[in-house]
Amino acid sequence: MSSHHKQDENYHLSRNSARIMVVDDERANLVLMERLLRSDGYGNLVMVQDPRQVMTAYREERTDLILLDIQMPHMDGFQVMEQFAVLNDPLVPPILVLTAQASREYMLRALNVGARDFIGKPFDRAEVLARVRNMLDVQLAHRMTHNQKDVLEQMVRERTDEIRRTRLQVVQRLGRAAEYRDNETGYHILRMSHTCELLARHLGWSHAECERMLHASPMHDVGKIGIPDQILLKPGKLTPEEWSIMQSHATIGGDILSGDESELLNLAREIALTHHEKWDGSGYPLGLAGEEIPVSGRIVALADVFDALTSERPYKKAWPVQDALDLIRDSSGSHFEPRLTAVFFKLVPEILAIRDRFAEPPSPASEPHSFTGRVAD
């Protein structure tokens, strides 16, 4: 058998297996219509004598075509069609009206409510079967188009998800590269990023925005990839010249993350470039002040400083939590945004829970070191 004939056969079989509902309050009419349809190969039939049962029967299994009488007790055909009209179903079955009424006004009303075609009573056998076949052909073609649209939309969603996952992997690997370069552990990044997400959530950010913050904030120090080892890994205090070079990591990070239009990498670039700006304008690299600083940069600045203060580094011991909180309180209005600082202090128990959840593994104690500003390099 040729592929063309096989395709025709499959299409014919799908048409003849279509589910057809016949609604008529006269038992004799239902029996007659059932015999007629079965004689033409239609076996999936639903015969409804009480129009009040139509919607129940329809919900049990999708119907491809409805043959509907108009003059019925309890609920006429117009009321049945109105029930279908409010479903807002893109695949609502076409309705073929069976009626003895032939007036123009009557037919226009039925068409306006939802009827697709008419068959006059008493009806001609050949005409009924021809109209049923034609309407099923149209409905099945409509369903095929709708299903193809769903498949294409699913493919687009899957491809979009794949691109999003790829970008996320790039961001995560860049973050890991920065950790290795700065002799950091992944625990600082986990604590800092989860604290950023917590602050963003309590500032009213959406779920999607908070998720982007969680994944973008680990990129804040990616620019340290471009800082020479003798400066980046220096255990003591930096000279003014060395400090100037160290500060350039914010600009380098912004450059590394530029050139991509994704929301994730745009947020990561914004954070890398502005997380060392200060509320009073004394930060770097742009000297932004107040509301000029993106909210993302303000959040990361606060979360990063707190975790850096309370974490052990090669050049310092971890500060006691209370000392770190005192410094943040004292820096509100100068380094940090006052409103954000207020939110931070309300969330201290949750932030400390994050700190405990991603605690550093035990390590040999390092020598004490005074705070030199290196904690938030």
Short mmCIF file of C-alpha atoms in Angstrom, two decimals:
data_model
loop_
_atom_site.label_atom_id
_atom_site.label_comp_id
_atom_site.label_asym_id
_atom_site.label_seq_id
_atom_site.Cartn_x
_atom_site.Cartn_y
_atom_site.Cartn_z
CA MET A 1 0.00 0.00 0.00
CA SER A 2 1.39 3.44 -0.89
CA SER A 3 2.12 5.97 1.85
CA HIS A 4 -0.54 8.25 0.34
CA HIS A 5 -3.24 5.56 0.59
CA LYS A 6 -2.05 4.60 4.07
CA GLN A 7 -2.33 8.24 5.19
CA ASP A 8 -5.86 8.43 3.74
CA GLU A 9 -6.80 5.21 5.55
CA ASN A 10 -5.45 6.44 8.88
CA TYR A 11 -7.32 9.71 8.45
CA HIS A 12 -10.53 7.86 7.58
CA LEU A 13 -10.15 5.64 10.63
CA SER A 14 -9.61 8.60 12.92
CA ARG A 15 -12.71 10.27 11.51
CA ASN A 16 -14.88 7.20 11.92
CA SER A 17 -13.68 6.72 15.52
CA ALA A 18 -14.76 10.27 16.38
CA ARG A 19 -17.09 10.66 19.34
CA ILE A 20 -20.50 11.95 18.24
CA MET A 21 -23.20 13.08 20.66
CA VAL A 22 -26.84 13.13 19.60
CA VAL A 23 -29.28 15.12 21.77
CA ASP A 24 -33.03 14.68 21.22
CA ASP A 25 -35.89 14.28 23.68
CA GLU A 26 -37.69 11.89 21.32
CA ARG A 27 -36.55 8.31 21.84
CA ALA A 28 -37.56 7.30 18.30
CA ASN A 29 -35.38 10.04 16.81
CA LEU A 30 -32.37 8.88 18.85
CA VAL A 31 -32.80 5.28 17.70
CA LEU A 32 -33.15 6.34 14.07
CA MET A 33 -30.06 8.59 14.21
CA GLU A 34 -28.00 5.91 15.96
CA ARG A 35 -28.80 3.37 13.25
CA LEU A 36 -28.00 5.85 10.51
CA LEU A 37 -24.61 6.80 11.96
CA ARG A 38 -23.61 3.22 12.74
CA SER A 39 -24.45 2.23 9.17
CA ASP A 40 -21.76 4.64 8.01
CA GLY A 41 -19.12 3.26 10.39
CA TYR A 42 -19.48 5.59 13.39
CA GLY A 43 -19.35 3.49 16.54
CA ASN A 44 -18.38 5.96 19.27
CA LEU A 45 -21.83 7.43 19.89
CA VAL A 46 -23.42 9.08 22.91
CA MET A 47 -27.20 9.30 22.83
CA VAL A 48 -28.71 11.87 25.23
CA GLN A 49 -32.45 12.13 25.71
CA ASP A 50 -32.41 14.61 28.63
CA PRO A 51 -30.65 17.87 27.59
CA ARG A 52 -29.74 18.53 31.23
CA GLN A 53 -27.25 15.63 30.98
CA VAL A 54 -25.35 17.05 28.00
CA MET A 55 -22.57 18.82 29.93
CA THR A 56 -22.03 15.82 32.20
CA ALA A 57 -21.63 13.54 29.19
CA TYR A 58 -19.31 16.04 27.51
CA ARG A 59 -17.04 16.31 30.54
CA GLU A 60 -16.68 12.53 30.77
CA GLU A 61 -14.97 12.39 27.38
CA ARG A 62 -14.25 14.97 24.70
CA THR A 63 -16.88 15.06 21.95
CA ASP A 64 -16.01 15.78 18.32
CA LEU A 65 -19.49 16.62 17.01
CA ILE A 66 -22.91 17.30 18.50
CA LEU A 67 -26.22 16.74 16.69
CA LEU A 68 -28.69 18.83 18.66
CA ASP A 69 -32.45 19.13 18.65
CA ILE A 70 -33.87 22.56 19.48
CA GLN A 71 -37.39 21.98 20.74
CA MET A 72 -36.94 20.03 24.00
CA PRO A 73 -38.43 20.17 27.53
CA HIS A 74 -36.47 21.35 30.60
CA MET A 75 -33.80 22.96 28.44
CA ASP A 76 -34.03 23.85 24.76
CA GLY A 77 -31.19 23.62 22.24
CA PHE A 78 -30.39 27.32 22.53
CA GLN A 79 -29.70 26.92 26.26
CA VAL A 80 -27.50 23.90 25.60
CA MET A 81 -25.45 25.91 23.09
CA GLU A 82 -25.11 28.76 25.59
CA GLN A 83 -23.53 26.32 28.07
CA PHE A 84 -20.88 25.41 25.51
CA ALA A 85 -20.30 29.06 24.61
CA VAL A 86 -19.15 29.95 28.14
CA LEU A 87 -16.59 27.11 28.30
CA ASN A 88 -14.00 29.12 26.38
CA ASP A 89 -12.70 25.83 24.97
CA PRO A 90 -10.55 26.19 21.81
CA LEU A 91 -11.66 22.69 20.76
CA VAL A 92 -15.36 23.02 21.52
CA PRO A 93 -17.24 20.58 19.24
CA PRO A 94 -19.20 21.92 16.28
CA ILE A 95 -22.97 21.74 16.67
CA LEU A 96 -25.23 20.49 13.89
CA VAL A 97 -28.80 21.58 14.65
CA LEU A 98 -31.68 19.22 13.94
CA THR A 99 -34.81 21.31 13.51
CA ALA A 100 -38.19 21.43 11.85
CA GLN A 101 -38.08 25.22 12.01
CA ALA A 102 -36.91 26.84 8.78
CA SER A 103 -37.47 30.56 9.46
CA ARG A 104 -34.57 32.94 8.86
CA GLU A 105 -34.87 34.49 12.33
CA TYR A 106 -34.76 31.06 13.94
CA MET A 107 -31.65 29.98 12.04
CA LEU A 108 -29.82 33.28 12.68
CA ARG A 109 -30.44 32.95 16.41
CA ALA A 110 -29.00 29.42 16.39
CA LEU A 111 -25.93 30.56 14.42
CA ASN A 112 -25.34 33.45 16.80
CA VAL A 113 -25.50 31.14 19.82
CA GLY A 114 -23.06 28.60 18.39
CA ALA A 115 -24.59 26.35 15.72
CA ARG A 116 -22.40 25.55 12.70
CA ASP A 117 -25.02 24.06 10.36
CA PHE A 118 -28.63 22.86 10.09
CA ILE A 119 -30.46 19.74 9.06
CA GLY A 120 -34.20 20.06 8.53
CA LYS A 121 -36.67 17.52 9.83
CA PRO A 122 -37.65 15.18 8.36
CA PHE A 123 -34.03 14.77 7.19
CA ASP A 124 -32.53 13.06 4.19
CA ARG A 125 -30.17 10.17 5.04
CA ALA A 126 -27.49 11.06 2.47
CA GLU A 127 -27.54 14.72 3.48
CA VAL A 128 -27.10 13.91 7.16
CA LEU A 129 -24.10 11.64 6.52
CA ALA A 130 -22.49 14.13 4.14
CA ARG A 131 -22.80 16.96 6.65
CA VAL A 132 -21.50 14.81 9.49
CA ARG A 133 -18.46 13.79 7.43
CA ASN A 134 -17.73 17.38 6.39
CA MET A 135 -18.02 18.77 9.90
CA LEU A 136 -15.87 16.00 11.36
CA ASP A 137 -13.22 16.59 8.71
CA VAL A 138 -13.07 20.27 9.68
CA GLN A 139 -13.05 19.52 13.41
CA LEU A 140 -10.33 16.86 13.14
CA ALA A 141 -8.20 19.17 11.01
CA HIS A 142 -8.70 21.91 13.61
CA ARG A 143 -7.64 19.50 16.35
CA MET A 144 -4.54 18.45 14.42
CA THR A 145 -3.55 22.10 13.99
CA HIS A 146 -4.15 22.79 17.67
CA ASN A 147 -2.09 19.76 18.72
CA GLN A 148 0.72 20.80 16.38
CA LYS A 149 0.68 24.25 17.96
CA ASP A 150 0.98 22.66 21.42
CA VAL A 151 3.94 20.57 20.23
CA LEU A 152 5.68 23.62 18.78
CA GLU A 153 5.06 25.64 21.94
CA GLN A 154 6.48 22.79 24.03
CA MET A 155 9.57 22.68 21.80
CA VAL A 156 10.05 26.43 22.26
CA ARG A 157 9.70 26.06 26.05
CA GLU A 158 12.23 23.23 26.11
CA ARG A 159 14.69 25.19 23.97
CA THR A 160 14.24 28.29 26.16
CA ASP A 161 14.85 26.20 29.28
CA GLU A 162 17.97 24.73 27.68
CA ILE A 163 19.33 28.22 26.95
CA ARG A 164 18.53 29.32 30.50
CA ARG A 165 20.30 26.28 31.95
CA THR A 166 23.34 26.90 29.73
CA ARG A 167 23.59 30.52 30.86
CA LEU A 168 23.20 29.45 34.47
CA GLN A 169 26.01 26.92 34.08
CA VAL A 170 28.25 29.61 32.58
CA VAL A 171 27.51 31.91 35.52
CA GLN A 172 28.15 29.15 38.07
CA ARG A 173 31.46 28.18 36.47
CA LEU A 174 32.61 31.79 36.35
CA GLY A 175 31.70 32.10 40.02
CA ARG A 176 33.76 29.01 40.86
CA ALA A 177 36.68 30.40 38.87
CA ALA A 178 36.55 33.60 40.94
CA GLU A 179 36.45 31.56 44.18
CA TYR A 180 39.57 29.60 43.22
CA ARG A 181 41.33 32.77 42.16
CA ASP A 182 40.58 34.56 45.44
CA ASN A 183 41.39 31.57 47.64
CA GLU A 184 37.75 31.60 48.74
CA THR A 185 35.60 28.63 49.64
CA GLY A 186 32.22 27.93 48.13
CA TYR A 187 30.63 28.33 51.55
CA HIS A 188 31.04 32.11 51.52
CA ILE A 189 29.34 32.25 48.12
CA LEU A 190 26.48 30.05 49.34
CA ARG A 191 25.92 32.11 52.48
CA MET A 192 26.17 35.42 50.69
CA SER A 193 23.90 34.47 47.77
CA HIS A 194 21.20 32.96 49.99
CA THR A 195 21.29 36.06 52.19
CA CYS A 196 20.91 38.22 49.07
CA GLU A 197 17.91 36.17 47.96
CA LEU A 198 16.37 36.48 51.44
CA LEU A 199 16.78 40.28 51.47
CA ALA A 200 15.39 40.61 47.93
CA ARG A 201 12.36 38.53 48.84
CA HIS A 202 11.58 40.74 51.84
CA LEU A 203 11.96 43.83 49.69
CA GLY A 204 9.07 42.54 47.57
CA TRP A 205 10.94 41.07 44.61
CA SER A 206 9.07 38.45 42.58
CA HIS A 207 9.94 34.76 42.73
CA ALA A 208 11.70 34.94 39.35
CA GLU A 209 13.67 38.04 40.41
CA CYS A 210 14.75 36.38 43.65
CA GLU A 211 15.88 33.29 41.78
CA ARG A 212 17.98 35.46 39.47
CA MET A 213 19.50 37.19 42.50
CA LEU A 214 20.41 33.80 44.00
CA HIS A 215 22.26 32.80 40.84
CA ALA A 216 23.71 36.19 39.84
CA SER A 217 25.09 37.36 43.21
CA PRO A 218 27.90 34.74 43.25
CA MET A 219 29.35 36.67 40.29
CA HIS A 220 30.01 39.80 42.34
CA ASP A 221 33.79 39.29 42.51
CA VAL A 222 34.38 37.62 39.13
CA GLY A 223 36.57 40.59 38.18
CA LYS A 224 39.24 39.37 40.61
CA ILE A 225 40.26 37.00 37.84
CA GLY A 226 42.06 40.04 36.39
CA ILE A 227 43.94 41.03 39.58
CA PRO A 228 47.64 39.96 39.88
CA ASP A 229 48.38 37.26 42.47
CA GLN A 230 50.84 39.39 44.43
CA ILE A 231 48.03 41.82 45.16
CA LEU A 232 45.03 39.51 45.37
CA LEU A 233 46.73 37.00 47.69
CA LYS A 234 48.83 39.44 49.72
CA PRO A 235 48.36 38.55 53.41
CA GLY A 236 49.07 42.05 54.72
CA LYS A 237 47.70 45.52 54.16
CA LEU A 238 47.73 46.81 50.59
CA THR A 239 49.62 49.92 49.53
CA PRO A 240 47.61 52.78 47.98
CA GLU A 241 48.81 51.70 44.50
CA GLU A 242 47.90 48.07 45.18
CA TRP A 243 44.51 49.11 46.56
CA SER A 244 43.80 51.07 43.40
CA ILE A 245 44.52 47.97 41.32
CA MET A 246 42.37 45.84 43.64
CA GLN A 247 39.46 48.24 43.21
CA SER A 248 39.58 47.74 39.44
CA HIS A 249 38.07 44.25 39.89
CA ALA A 250 34.58 45.81 39.92
CA THR A 251 35.09 47.35 36.48
CA ILE A 252 36.76 44.18 35.19
CA GLY A 253 33.80 42.12 36.42
CA GLY A 254 31.36 44.42 34.66
CA ASP A 255 33.33 44.07 31.43
CA ILE A 256 33.51 40.26 31.69
CA LEU A 257 29.73 40.01 32.11
CA SER A 258 28.77 42.59 29.48
CA GLY A 259 27.47 41.91 25.99
CA ASP A 260 24.65 39.48 26.85
CA GLU A 261 20.97 40.48 26.89
CA SER A 262 19.77 37.77 29.28
CA GLU A 263 18.19 39.01 32.51
CA LEU A 264 20.48 36.75 34.55
CA LEU A 265 23.77 38.04 33.10
CA ASN A 266 22.54 41.63 33.04
CA LEU A 267 21.82 41.36 36.76
CA ALA A 268 25.20 39.71 37.37
CA ARG A 269 26.95 42.55 35.50
CA GLU A 270 25.04 45.17 37.50
CA ILE A 271 26.05 43.49 40.75
CA ALA A 272 29.71 43.05 39.79
CA LEU A 273 29.96 46.72 38.83
CA THR A 274 28.12 48.31 41.79
CA HIS A 275 28.48 46.12 44.89
CA HIS A 276 31.30 48.37 46.21
CA GLU A 277 29.35 51.60 45.81
CA LYS A 278 28.38 53.25 49.11
CA TRP A 279 25.19 55.05 50.10
CA ASP A 280 27.07 58.30 50.79
CA GLY A 281 28.87 58.24 47.43
CA SER A 282 32.32 57.32 48.75
CA GLY A 283 32.44 53.90 47.10
CA TYR A 284 33.91 52.73 43.82
CA PRO A 285 34.26 52.43 40.84
CA LEU A 286 31.62 54.99 39.80
CA GLY A 287 31.13 56.97 43.01
CA LEU A 288 27.36 56.48 42.90
CA ALA A 289 25.26 57.66 45.85
CA GLY A 290 21.84 56.87 47.28
CA GLU A 291 19.21 55.81 44.79
CA GLU A 292 21.76 56.00 41.96
CA ILE A 293 23.06 52.66 43.18
CA PRO A 294 20.99 49.74 41.82
CA VAL A 295 19.10 47.88 44.54
CA SER A 296 20.93 44.70 43.57
CA GLY A 297 24.28 46.34 44.31
CA ARG A 298 23.03 47.62 47.68
CA ILE A 299 21.81 44.16 48.66
CA VAL A 300 25.02 42.38 47.69
CA ALA A 301 27.17 45.01 49.42
CA LEU A 302 25.42 44.41 52.74
CA ALA A 303 25.26 40.61 52.50
CA ASP A 304 28.88 40.35 51.33
CA VAL A 305 30.32 42.60 54.07
CA PHE A 306 28.45 40.81 56.85
CA ASP A 307 29.58 37.38 55.73
CA ALA A 308 33.14 38.54 55.09
CA LEU A 309 33.35 40.09 58.55
CA THR A 310 32.10 36.93 60.26
CA SER A 311 34.28 34.60 58.16
CA GLU A 312 37.91 33.70 58.66
CA ARG A 313 40.28 34.88 55.92
CA PRO A 314 44.03 34.40 55.36
CA TYR A 315 44.60 37.92 56.67
CA LYS A 316 42.12 37.98 59.61
CA LYS A 317 40.14 35.98 62.12
CA ALA A 318 36.34 35.88 61.98
CA TRP A 319 34.65 38.73 63.82
CA PRO A 320 32.08 37.92 66.52
CA VAL A 321 28.59 38.27 65.09
CA GLN A 322 27.66 41.08 67.45
CA ASP A 323 30.72 43.10 66.44
CA ALA A 324 29.80 42.69 62.78
CA LEU A 325 26.20 43.75 63.49
CA ASP A 326 27.46 46.80 65.38
CA LEU A 327 29.62 47.83 62.41
CA ILE A 328 26.69 47.46 59.99
CA ARG A 329 24.46 49.51 62.30
CA ASP A 330 27.12 52.20 62.54
CA SER A 331 27.55 52.16 58.73
CA SER A 332 23.84 52.62 57.99
CA GLY A 333 23.45 55.84 56.04
CA SER A 334 27.10 55.94 55.02
CA HIS A 335 28.05 52.57 53.55
CA PHE A 336 24.60 50.95 53.52
CA GLU A 337 21.09 52.11 52.65
CA PRO A 338 19.16 52.75 55.91
CA ARG A 339 15.94 51.09 54.70
CA LEU A 340 17.83 47.98 53.62
CA THR A 341 19.75 47.91 56.89
CA ALA A 342 16.45 47.95 58.79
CA VAL A 343 15.21 44.97 56.78
CA PHE A 344 18.54 43.21 57.42
CA PHE A 345 18.21 43.54 61.20
CA LYS A 346 14.66 42.17 61.13
CA LEU A 347 16.03 39.11 59.34
CA VAL A 348 19.09 38.50 61.53
CA PRO A 349 17.75 35.17 62.93
CA GLU A 350 17.18 33.87 59.38
CA ILE A 351 20.54 35.17 58.20
CA LEU A 352 22.28 33.41 61.10
CA ALA A 353 20.39 30.23 60.18
CA ILE A 354 21.84 30.53 56.66
CA ARG A 355 25.27 31.05 58.23
CA ASP A 356 24.87 27.85 60.26
CA ARG A 357 23.47 25.91 57.35
CA PHE A 358 26.50 26.65 55.16
CA ALA A 359 29.13 26.81 57.91
CA GLU A 360 32.80 26.45 57.03
CA PRO A 361 34.45 23.14 57.93
CA PRO A 362 36.85 23.40 60.89
CA SER A 363 40.31 24.77 60.02
CA PRO A 364 43.46 25.74 61.96
CA ALA A 365 43.14 29.09 63.71
CA SER A 366 44.78 32.00 61.96
CA GLU A 367 46.49 34.96 63.56
CA PRO A 368 44.23 37.86 64.56
CA HIS A 369 44.26 40.79 62.20
CA SER A 370 42.65 44.20 62.38
CA PHE A 371 39.94 45.21 59.92
CA THR A 372 41.63 46.84 56.94
CA GLY A 373 38.72 47.04 54.53
CA ARG A 374 39.83 43.90 52.73
CA VAL A 375 36.76 41.91 53.86
CA ALA A 376 34.67 43.24 50.99
CA ASP A 377 37.37 43.56 48.34
#
